[in-house]
Amino acid sequence: QVQLQQWGAGLLNPSETLSLTCAVYGGSLNGYYWSWIRRPPGKGLEWIGEVHDSGGTNYSPSLKSRISMSVDSSKNQFSLKMRSVTAADTAVYHCVRNRGSDWKQRFFDNWGQGILVTVSS
Amino acid sequence: DIQMTQSPSTLSAYVGDRVTITCRASQNTGSLLAWYQQKPGKAPNLLIYKTSTLESGVPSRFSGSGSGTEFTLTISSLQADDFATYYCQQYSSYSTFGGGTKVEIK
């Protein structure tokens, strides 16, 4: 069973850059898209974007101006960076595996436990 | 963006009840619709994909139906373990989730 574990800074000041990394255990990055999904307090889930093991990316239109994603196949890890954060970016962030590498497989079958990122001055 | 609207936002039910949650899309999503269950402090768990395909290991009391812009998740006989929040997700165009339906004990 694939396990995902994410880490990064849990408290940021407004305007700083959020940086999260996710390690994949018990499986390979190969052949999948890997997504980031967040849930702000009291709100629903929001898909942030995805990165393929080849490095290809797709981002949410509402966030694409501020985010970038990358993979490090040598470490079996992938990462998220989000620039110029505000209080509205406060959320639990999950790293997630898509079912496959086809856009018709953009549903999510393995989730990391999530990390709370708080943006506050 | 395709907007997903779930109803109701909260549902109170007894163990053994038949429960139905509705998800409406602002545009046609074909059959590319998934459902998830989330319990407090836990990550969401995939229940159903492609509208009606049950994920491996998910009890058969869960079922999904619909097409285009209207979809439903049905729990045929609610069990104690089913009290949770449920989300729909379209993946026809990028991905968006519904606002969630919290199923509470009555």
PDB file of C-alpha atoms in Angstrom:
ATOM      1  CA  GLN A   1       0.000   0.000   0.000  1.00  0.00           C
ATOM      2  CA  VAL A   2       1.353   3.369  -1.038  1.00  0.00           C
ATOM      3  CA  GLN A   3       1.859   5.842   1.786  1.00  0.00           C
ATOM      4  CA  LEU A   4       2.367   9.577   1.405  1.00  0.00           C
ATOM      5  CA  GLN A   5       3.917  11.858   3.983  1.00  0.00           C
ATOM      6  CA  GLN A   6       4.107  15.629   3.597  1.00  0.00           C
ATOM      7  CA  TRP A   7       6.113  18.207   5.495  1.00  0.00           C
ATOM      8  CA  GLY A   8       6.922  21.888   5.422  1.00  0.00           C
ATOM      9  CA  ALA A   9       6.600  25.088   7.402  1.00  0.00           C
ATOM     10  CA  GLY A  10       3.358  25.227   9.362  1.00  0.00           C
ATOM     11  CA  LEU A  11       3.313  28.966  10.091  1.00  0.00           C
ATOM     12  CA  LEU A  12       3.933  31.685   7.539  1.00  0.00           C
ATOM     13  CA  ASN A  13       3.700  35.440   7.453  1.00  0.00           C
ATOM     14  CA  PRO A  14       1.602  37.072   4.750  1.00  0.00           C
ATOM     15  CA  SER A  15       3.519  37.531   1.469  1.00  0.00           C
ATOM     16  CA  GLU A  16       5.887  34.609   2.192  1.00  0.00           C
ATOM     17  CA  THR A  17       6.232  31.486   0.074  1.00  0.00           C
ATOM     18  CA  LEU A  18       4.589  28.218   1.126  1.00  0.00           C
ATOM     19  CA  SER A  19       6.831  25.239   0.465  1.00  0.00           C
ATOM     20  CA  LEU A  20       5.691  21.632   0.973  1.00  0.00           C
ATOM     21  CA  THR A  21       7.280  18.318   0.040  1.00  0.00           C
ATOM     22  CA  CYS A  22       5.671  14.889  -0.135  1.00  0.00           C
ATOM     23  CA  ALA A  23       7.518  11.569   0.031  1.00  0.00           C
ATOM     24  CA  VAL A  24       6.028   8.448  -1.513  1.00  0.00           C
ATOM     25  CA  TYR A  25       6.638   5.155   0.279  1.00  0.00           C
ATOM     26  CA  GLY A  26       5.788   1.680  -0.925  1.00  0.00           C
ATOM     27  CA  GLY A  27       5.478   2.685  -4.545  1.00  0.00           C
ATOM     28  CA  SER A  28       7.015   4.660  -7.379  1.00  0.00           C
ATOM     29  CA  LEU A  29       6.218   8.065  -8.813  1.00  0.00           C
ATOM     30  CA  ASN A  30       6.299   6.495 -12.272  1.00  0.00           C
ATOM     31  CA  GLY A  31       3.117   6.425 -14.301  1.00  0.00           C
ATOM     32  CA  TYR A  32       1.044   8.701 -12.118  1.00  0.00           C
ATOM     33  CA  TYR A  33       0.009  12.275 -11.649  1.00  0.00           C
ATOM     34  CA  TRP A  34       0.466  13.547  -8.097  1.00  0.00           C
ATOM     35  CA  SER A  35      -1.812  16.276  -6.762  1.00  0.00           C
ATOM     36  CA  TRP A  36      -2.046  18.770  -3.952  1.00  0.00           C
ATOM     37  CA  ILE A  37      -5.453  19.379  -2.378  1.00  0.00           C
ATOM     38  CA  ARG A  38      -6.318  21.711   0.488  1.00  0.00           C
ATOM     39  CA  ARG A  39      -9.200  22.287   2.879  1.00  0.00           C
ATOM     40  CA  PRO A  40      -9.510  25.704   4.520  1.00  0.00           C
ATOM     41  CA  PRO A  41     -11.042  25.680   8.025  1.00  0.00           C
ATOM     42  CA  GLY A  42     -14.800  25.240   7.831  1.00  0.00           C
ATOM     43  CA  LYS A  43     -14.769  24.935   4.039  1.00  0.00           C
ATOM     44  CA  GLY A  44     -14.674  22.227   1.398  1.00  0.00           C
ATOM     45  CA  LEU A  45     -11.841  20.641  -0.542  1.00  0.00           C
ATOM     46  CA  GLU A  46      -9.933  22.535  -3.240  1.00  0.00           C
ATOM     47  CA  TRP A  47      -7.721  20.954  -5.890  1.00  0.00           C
ATOM     48  CA  ILE A  48      -4.532  22.996  -6.280  1.00  0.00           C
ATOM     49  CA  GLY A  49      -2.853  21.176  -9.141  1.00  0.00           C
ATOM     50  CA  GLU A  50      -0.925  18.124 -10.242  1.00  0.00           C
ATOM     51  CA  VAL A  51       2.519  17.070 -11.400  1.00  0.00           C
ATOM     52  CA  HIS A  52       3.436  14.038 -13.484  1.00  0.00           C
ATOM     53  CA  ASP A  53       6.495  11.916 -12.854  1.00  0.00           C
ATOM     54  CA  SER A  54       7.802  13.306 -16.161  1.00  0.00           C
ATOM     55  CA  GLY A  55       7.560  16.839 -14.729  1.00  0.00           C
ATOM     56  CA  GLY A  56       4.449  17.909 -16.617  1.00  0.00           C
ATOM     57  CA  THR A  57       2.011  20.014 -14.614  1.00  0.00           C
ATOM     58  CA  ASN A  58      -1.596  21.189 -14.557  1.00  0.00           C
ATOM     59  CA  TYR A  59      -2.719  23.899 -12.164  1.00  0.00           C
ATOM     60  CA  SER A  60      -6.040  25.218 -10.908  1.00  0.00           C
ATOM     61  CA  PRO A  61      -6.858  28.306 -12.997  1.00  0.00           C
ATOM     62  CA  SER A  62      -7.569  30.301  -9.844  1.00  0.00           C
ATOM     63  CA  LEU A  63      -4.129  29.578  -8.359  1.00  0.00           C
ATOM     64  CA  LYS A  64      -1.827  29.100 -11.346  1.00  0.00           C
ATOM     65  CA  SER A  65      -0.262  32.547 -11.136  1.00  0.00           C
ATOM     66  CA  ARG A  66       1.174  31.763  -7.694  1.00  0.00           C
ATOM     67  CA  ILE A  67       2.081  28.086  -7.706  1.00  0.00           C
ATOM     68  CA  SER A  68       4.677  25.720  -9.056  1.00  0.00           C
ATOM     69  CA  MET A  69       5.108  21.986  -8.645  1.00  0.00           C
ATOM     70  CA  SER A  70       8.045  19.705  -9.268  1.00  0.00           C
ATOM     71  CA  VAL A  71       9.202  16.116  -8.842  1.00  0.00           C
ATOM     72  CA  ASP A  72      12.461  14.601  -7.631  1.00  0.00           C
ATOM     73  CA  SER A  73      12.409  11.044  -8.896  1.00  0.00           C
ATOM     74  CA  SER A  74      15.729  10.209  -7.243  1.00  0.00           C
ATOM     75  CA  LYS A  75      14.122  10.807  -3.854  1.00  0.00           C
ATOM     76  CA  ASN A  76      10.615   9.641  -4.800  1.00  0.00           C
ATOM     77  CA  GLN A  77       9.281  13.028  -3.755  1.00  0.00           C
ATOM     78  CA  PHE A  78       7.244  15.867  -5.203  1.00  0.00           C
ATOM     79  CA  SER A  79       6.815  19.439  -4.068  1.00  0.00           C
ATOM     80  CA  LEU A  80       4.534  22.479  -4.025  1.00  0.00           C
ATOM     81  CA  LYS A  81       5.485  26.132  -3.836  1.00  0.00           C
ATOM     82  CA  MET A  82       2.907  28.894  -3.459  1.00  0.00           C
ATOM     83  CA  ARG A  83       4.037  32.516  -3.555  1.00  0.00           C
ATOM     84  CA  SER A  84       2.597  35.576  -1.838  1.00  0.00           C
ATOM     85  CA  VAL A  85       0.393  33.738   0.630  1.00  0.00           C
ATOM     86  CA  THR A  86      -2.427  35.449   2.529  1.00  0.00           C
ATOM     87  CA  ALA A  87      -4.713  34.414   5.362  1.00  0.00           C
ATOM     88  CA  ALA A  88      -7.016  32.901   2.729  1.00  0.00           C
ATOM     89  CA  ASP A  89      -4.341  30.261   2.081  1.00  0.00           C
ATOM     90  CA  THR A  90      -4.629  28.929   5.635  1.00  0.00           C
ATOM     91  CA  ALA A  91      -5.666  25.297   5.216  1.00  0.00           C
ATOM     92  CA  VAL A  92      -4.814  21.654   5.724  1.00  0.00           C
ATOM     93  CA  TYR A  93      -2.758  20.662   2.692  1.00  0.00           C
ATOM     94  CA  HIS A  94      -2.808  17.046   1.459  1.00  0.00           C
ATOM     95  CA  CYS A  95      -0.507  15.409  -1.040  1.00  0.00           C
ATOM     96  CA  VAL A  96      -2.421  12.881  -3.077  1.00  0.00           C
ATOM     97  CA  ARG A  97      -2.002  10.266  -5.795  1.00  0.00           C
ATOM     98  CA  ASN A  98      -4.221  10.407  -8.877  1.00  0.00           C
ATOM     99  CA  ARG A  99      -5.555   7.031 -10.004  1.00  0.00           C
ATOM    100  CA  GLY A 100      -3.455   7.236 -13.153  1.00  0.00           C
ATOM    101  CA  SER A 101      -1.793   9.445 -15.720  1.00  0.00           C
ATOM    102  CA  ASP A 102      -4.830  10.059 -17.918  1.00  0.00           C
ATOM    103  CA  TRP A 103      -7.055  13.100 -17.348  1.00  0.00           C
ATOM    104  CA  LYS A 104     -10.005  10.728 -17.013  1.00  0.00           C
ATOM    105  CA  GLN A 105      -8.217   9.250 -13.994  1.00  0.00           C
ATOM    106  CA  ARG A 106      -8.007  12.553 -12.104  1.00  0.00           C
ATOM    107  CA  PHE A 107      -9.611  11.144  -8.969  1.00  0.00           C
ATOM    108  CA  PHE A 108      -7.667  10.394  -5.849  1.00  0.00           C
ATOM    109  CA  ASP A 109      -6.985   7.012  -4.299  1.00  0.00           C
ATOM    110  CA  ASN A 110      -4.121   7.644  -1.882  1.00  0.00           C
ATOM    111  CA  TRP A 111      -3.899  10.620   0.457  1.00  0.00           C
ATOM    112  CA  GLY A 112      -1.330  11.947   2.860  1.00  0.00           C
ATOM    113  CA  GLN A 113      -2.647  12.761   6.325  1.00  0.00           C
ATOM    114  CA  GLY A 114      -2.302  16.469   5.691  1.00  0.00           C
ATOM    115  CA  ILE A 115      -0.408  19.344   7.220  1.00  0.00           C
ATOM    116  CA  LEU A 116      -1.969  22.490   8.650  1.00  0.00           C
ATOM    117  CA  VAL A 117      -0.446  25.636   7.210  1.00  0.00           C
ATOM    118  CA  THR A 118      -1.418  28.851   8.961  1.00  0.00           C
ATOM    119  CA  VAL A 119      -0.786  32.271   7.444  1.00  0.00           C
ATOM    120  CA  SER A 120      -0.801  34.965  10.092  1.00  0.00           C
ATOM    121  CA  SER A 121       1.212  37.972  11.096  1.00  0.00           C
TER     122      SER A 121
ATOM    123  CA  ASP B   1     -14.522  26.498 -13.719  1.00  0.00           C
ATOM    124  CA  ILE B   2     -17.191  23.878 -13.165  1.00  0.00           C
ATOM    125  CA  GLN B   3     -19.002  24.569  -9.894  1.00  0.00           C
ATOM    126  CA  MET B   4     -20.292  21.655  -7.828  1.00  0.00           C
ATOM    127  CA  THR B   5     -23.245  22.122  -5.472  1.00  0.00           C
ATOM    128  CA  GLN B   6     -24.080  19.469  -2.907  1.00  0.00           C
ATOM    129  CA  SER B   7     -27.323  19.145  -0.996  1.00  0.00           C
ATOM    130  CA  PRO B   8     -28.143  18.992   1.760  1.00  0.00           C
ATOM    131  CA  SER B   9     -25.174  20.520   3.568  1.00  0.00           C
ATOM    132  CA  THR B  10     -26.160  18.640   6.733  1.00  0.00           C
ATOM    133  CA  LEU B  11     -28.262  15.533   7.085  1.00  0.00           C
ATOM    134  CA  SER B  12     -29.513  13.922  10.306  1.00  0.00           C
ATOM    135  CA  ALA B  13     -30.412  10.245  10.121  1.00  0.00           C
ATOM    136  CA  TYR B  14     -30.844   7.070  12.162  1.00  0.00           C
ATOM    137  CA  VAL B  15     -28.795   3.912  11.856  1.00  0.00           C
ATOM    138  CA  GLY B  16     -30.564   1.791   9.267  1.00  0.00           C
ATOM    139  CA  ASP B  17     -31.953   4.733   7.272  1.00  0.00           C
ATOM    140  CA  ARG B  18     -31.590   5.020   3.498  1.00  0.00           C
ATOM    141  CA  VAL B  19     -29.667   8.205   2.788  1.00  0.00           C
ATOM    142  CA  THR B  20     -29.313  10.116  -0.480  1.00  0.00           C
ATOM    143  CA  ILE B  21     -26.936  12.997  -1.188  1.00  0.00           C
ATOM    144  CA  THR B  22     -27.224  15.045  -4.369  1.00  0.00           C
ATOM    145  CA  CYS B  23     -24.485  16.775  -6.336  1.00  0.00           C
ATOM    146  CA  ARG B  24     -25.198  19.196  -9.188  1.00  0.00           C
ATOM    147  CA  ALA B  25     -22.653  20.455 -11.683  1.00  0.00           C
ATOM    148  CA  SER B  26     -22.787  23.838 -13.401  1.00  0.00           C
ATOM    149  CA  GLN B  27     -21.800  22.150 -16.681  1.00  0.00           C
ATOM    150  CA  ASN B  28     -22.033  18.696 -18.173  1.00  0.00           C
ATOM    151  CA  THR B  29     -19.372  16.458 -16.622  1.00  0.00           C
ATOM    152  CA  GLY B  30     -20.381  13.286 -18.422  1.00  0.00           C
ATOM    153  CA  SER B  31     -19.786  10.420 -16.014  1.00  0.00           C
ATOM    154  CA  LEU B  32     -16.552  11.798 -14.534  1.00  0.00           C
ATOM    155  CA  LEU B  33     -17.750  12.144 -10.962  1.00  0.00           C
ATOM    156  CA  ALA B  34     -16.296  10.697  -7.755  1.00  0.00           C
ATOM    157  CA  TRP B  35     -17.420  10.536  -4.119  1.00  0.00           C
ATOM    158  CA  TYR B  36     -15.306  10.636  -0.974  1.00  0.00           C
ATOM    159  CA  GLN B  37     -15.920  10.090   2.745  1.00  0.00           C
ATOM    160  CA  GLN B  38     -13.994  12.117   5.309  1.00  0.00           C
ATOM    161  CA  LYS B  39     -13.965  11.611   9.059  1.00  0.00           C
ATOM    162  CA  PRO B  40     -12.646  14.229  11.515  1.00  0.00           C
ATOM    163  CA  GLY B  41      -8.864  14.398  11.599  1.00  0.00           C
ATOM    164  CA  LYS B  42      -8.537  11.918   8.733  1.00  0.00           C
ATOM    165  CA  ALA B  43      -7.824  12.215   5.026  1.00  0.00           C
ATOM    166  CA  PRO B  44     -10.706  11.696   2.615  1.00  0.00           C
ATOM    167  CA  ASN B  45     -11.322   8.155   1.401  1.00  0.00           C
ATOM    168  CA  LEU B  46     -12.391   7.340  -2.166  1.00  0.00           C
ATOM    169  CA  LEU B  47     -15.759   5.585  -2.284  1.00  0.00           C
ATOM    170  CA  ILE B  48     -16.947   5.753  -5.894  1.00  0.00           C
ATOM    171  CA  TYR B  49     -15.516   6.907  -9.234  1.00  0.00           C
ATOM    172  CA  LYS B  50     -16.888   7.268 -12.733  1.00  0.00           C
ATOM    173  CA  THR B  51     -20.313   7.959 -11.189  1.00  0.00           C
ATOM    174  CA  SER B  52     -21.077   4.427 -10.081  1.00  0.00           C
ATOM    175  CA  THR B  53     -17.924   2.282  -9.855  1.00  0.00           C
ATOM    176  CA  LEU B  54     -17.330   1.164  -6.289  1.00  0.00           C
ATOM    177  CA  GLU B  55     -13.738   1.438  -5.123  1.00  0.00           C
ATOM    178  CA  SER B  56     -12.216  -1.838  -3.937  1.00  0.00           C
ATOM    179  CA  GLY B  57     -12.997  -2.538  -0.298  1.00  0.00           C
ATOM    180  CA  VAL B  58     -15.942  -0.136  -0.082  1.00  0.00           C
ATOM    181  CA  PRO B  59     -19.125  -1.754   1.301  1.00  0.00           C
ATOM    182  CA  SER B  60     -21.869  -2.473  -1.190  1.00  0.00           C
ATOM    183  CA  ARG B  61     -24.367  -0.354   0.756  1.00  0.00           C
ATOM    184  CA  PHE B  62     -22.780   2.617  -1.008  1.00  0.00           C
ATOM    185  CA  SER B  63     -23.901   3.296  -4.563  1.00  0.00           C
ATOM    186  CA  GLY B  64     -23.738   6.141  -7.057  1.00  0.00           C
ATOM    187  CA  SER B  65     -25.844   7.173 -10.006  1.00  0.00           C
ATOM    188  CA  GLY B  66     -26.515  10.022 -12.405  1.00  0.00           C
ATOM    189  CA  SER B  67     -24.983  11.634 -15.465  1.00  0.00           C
ATOM    190  CA  GLY B  68     -24.361  15.012 -17.021  1.00  0.00           C
ATOM    191  CA  THR B  69     -25.114  17.552 -14.306  1.00  0.00           C
ATOM    192  CA  GLU B  70     -26.972  15.640 -11.581  1.00  0.00           C
ATOM    193  CA  PHE B  71     -25.550  12.854  -9.466  1.00  0.00           C
ATOM    194  CA  THR B  72     -26.497  11.015  -6.288  1.00  0.00           C
ATOM    195  CA  LEU B  73     -24.731   9.022  -3.602  1.00  0.00           C
ATOM    196  CA  THR B  74     -26.960   6.555  -1.782  1.00  0.00           C
ATOM    197  CA  ILE B  75     -26.262   4.659   1.419  1.00  0.00           C
ATOM    198  CA  SER B  76     -28.843   1.872   1.494  1.00  0.00           C
ATOM    199  CA  SER B  77     -28.743   1.240   5.249  1.00  0.00           C
ATOM    200  CA  LEU B  78     -26.769   3.732   7.285  1.00  0.00           C
ATOM    201  CA  GLN B  79     -24.270   2.207   9.704  1.00  0.00           C
ATOM    202  CA  ALA B  80     -22.595   3.793  12.718  1.00  0.00           C
ATOM    203  CA  ASP B  81     -19.309   3.915  10.807  1.00  0.00           C
ATOM    204  CA  ASP B  82     -20.910   6.016   8.043  1.00  0.00           C
ATOM    205  CA  PHE B  83     -21.367   9.199  10.074  1.00  0.00           C
ATOM    206  CA  ALA B  84     -18.930  11.476   8.302  1.00  0.00           C
ATOM    207  CA  THR B  85     -18.709  14.226   5.703  1.00  0.00           C
ATOM    208  CA  TYR B  86     -19.142  13.292   2.041  1.00  0.00           C
ATOM    209  CA  TYR B  87     -17.761  15.177  -0.956  1.00  0.00           C
ATOM    210  CA  CYS B  88     -18.432  14.887  -4.654  1.00  0.00           C
ATOM    211  CA  GLN B  89     -15.700  15.733  -7.181  1.00  0.00           C
ATOM    212  CA  GLN B  90     -15.888  16.333 -10.911  1.00  0.00           C
ATOM    213  CA  TYR B  91     -12.852  15.556 -13.025  1.00  0.00           C
ATOM    214  CA  SER B  92     -14.188  16.361 -16.463  1.00  0.00           C
ATOM    215  CA  SER B  93     -12.406  19.723 -16.504  1.00  0.00           C
ATOM    216  CA  TYR B  94      -9.482  19.929 -14.103  1.00  0.00           C
ATOM    217  CA  SER B  95     -11.084  19.118 -10.737  1.00  0.00           C
ATOM    218  CA  THR B  96     -13.553  20.724  -8.378  1.00  0.00           C
ATOM    219  CA  PHE B  97     -15.258  19.471  -5.250  1.00  0.00           C
ATOM    220  CA  GLY B  98     -18.666  20.052  -3.801  1.00  0.00           C
ATOM    221  CA  GLY B  99     -19.001  21.845  -0.478  1.00  0.00           C
ATOM    222  CA  GLY B 100     -19.617  18.649   1.457  1.00  0.00           C
ATOM    223  CA  THR B 101     -22.539  16.961   3.215  1.00  0.00           C
ATOM    224  CA  LYS B 102     -22.187  16.192   6.892  1.00  0.00           C
ATOM    225  CA  VAL B 103     -24.152  13.091   7.926  1.00  0.00           C
ATOM    226  CA  GLU B 104     -25.019  13.271  11.614  1.00  0.00           C
ATOM    227  CA  ILE B 105     -26.658  10.894  14.064  1.00  0.00           C
ATOM    228  CA  LYS B 106     -30.312  11.708  14.704  1.00  0.00           C
TER     229      LYS B 106
END
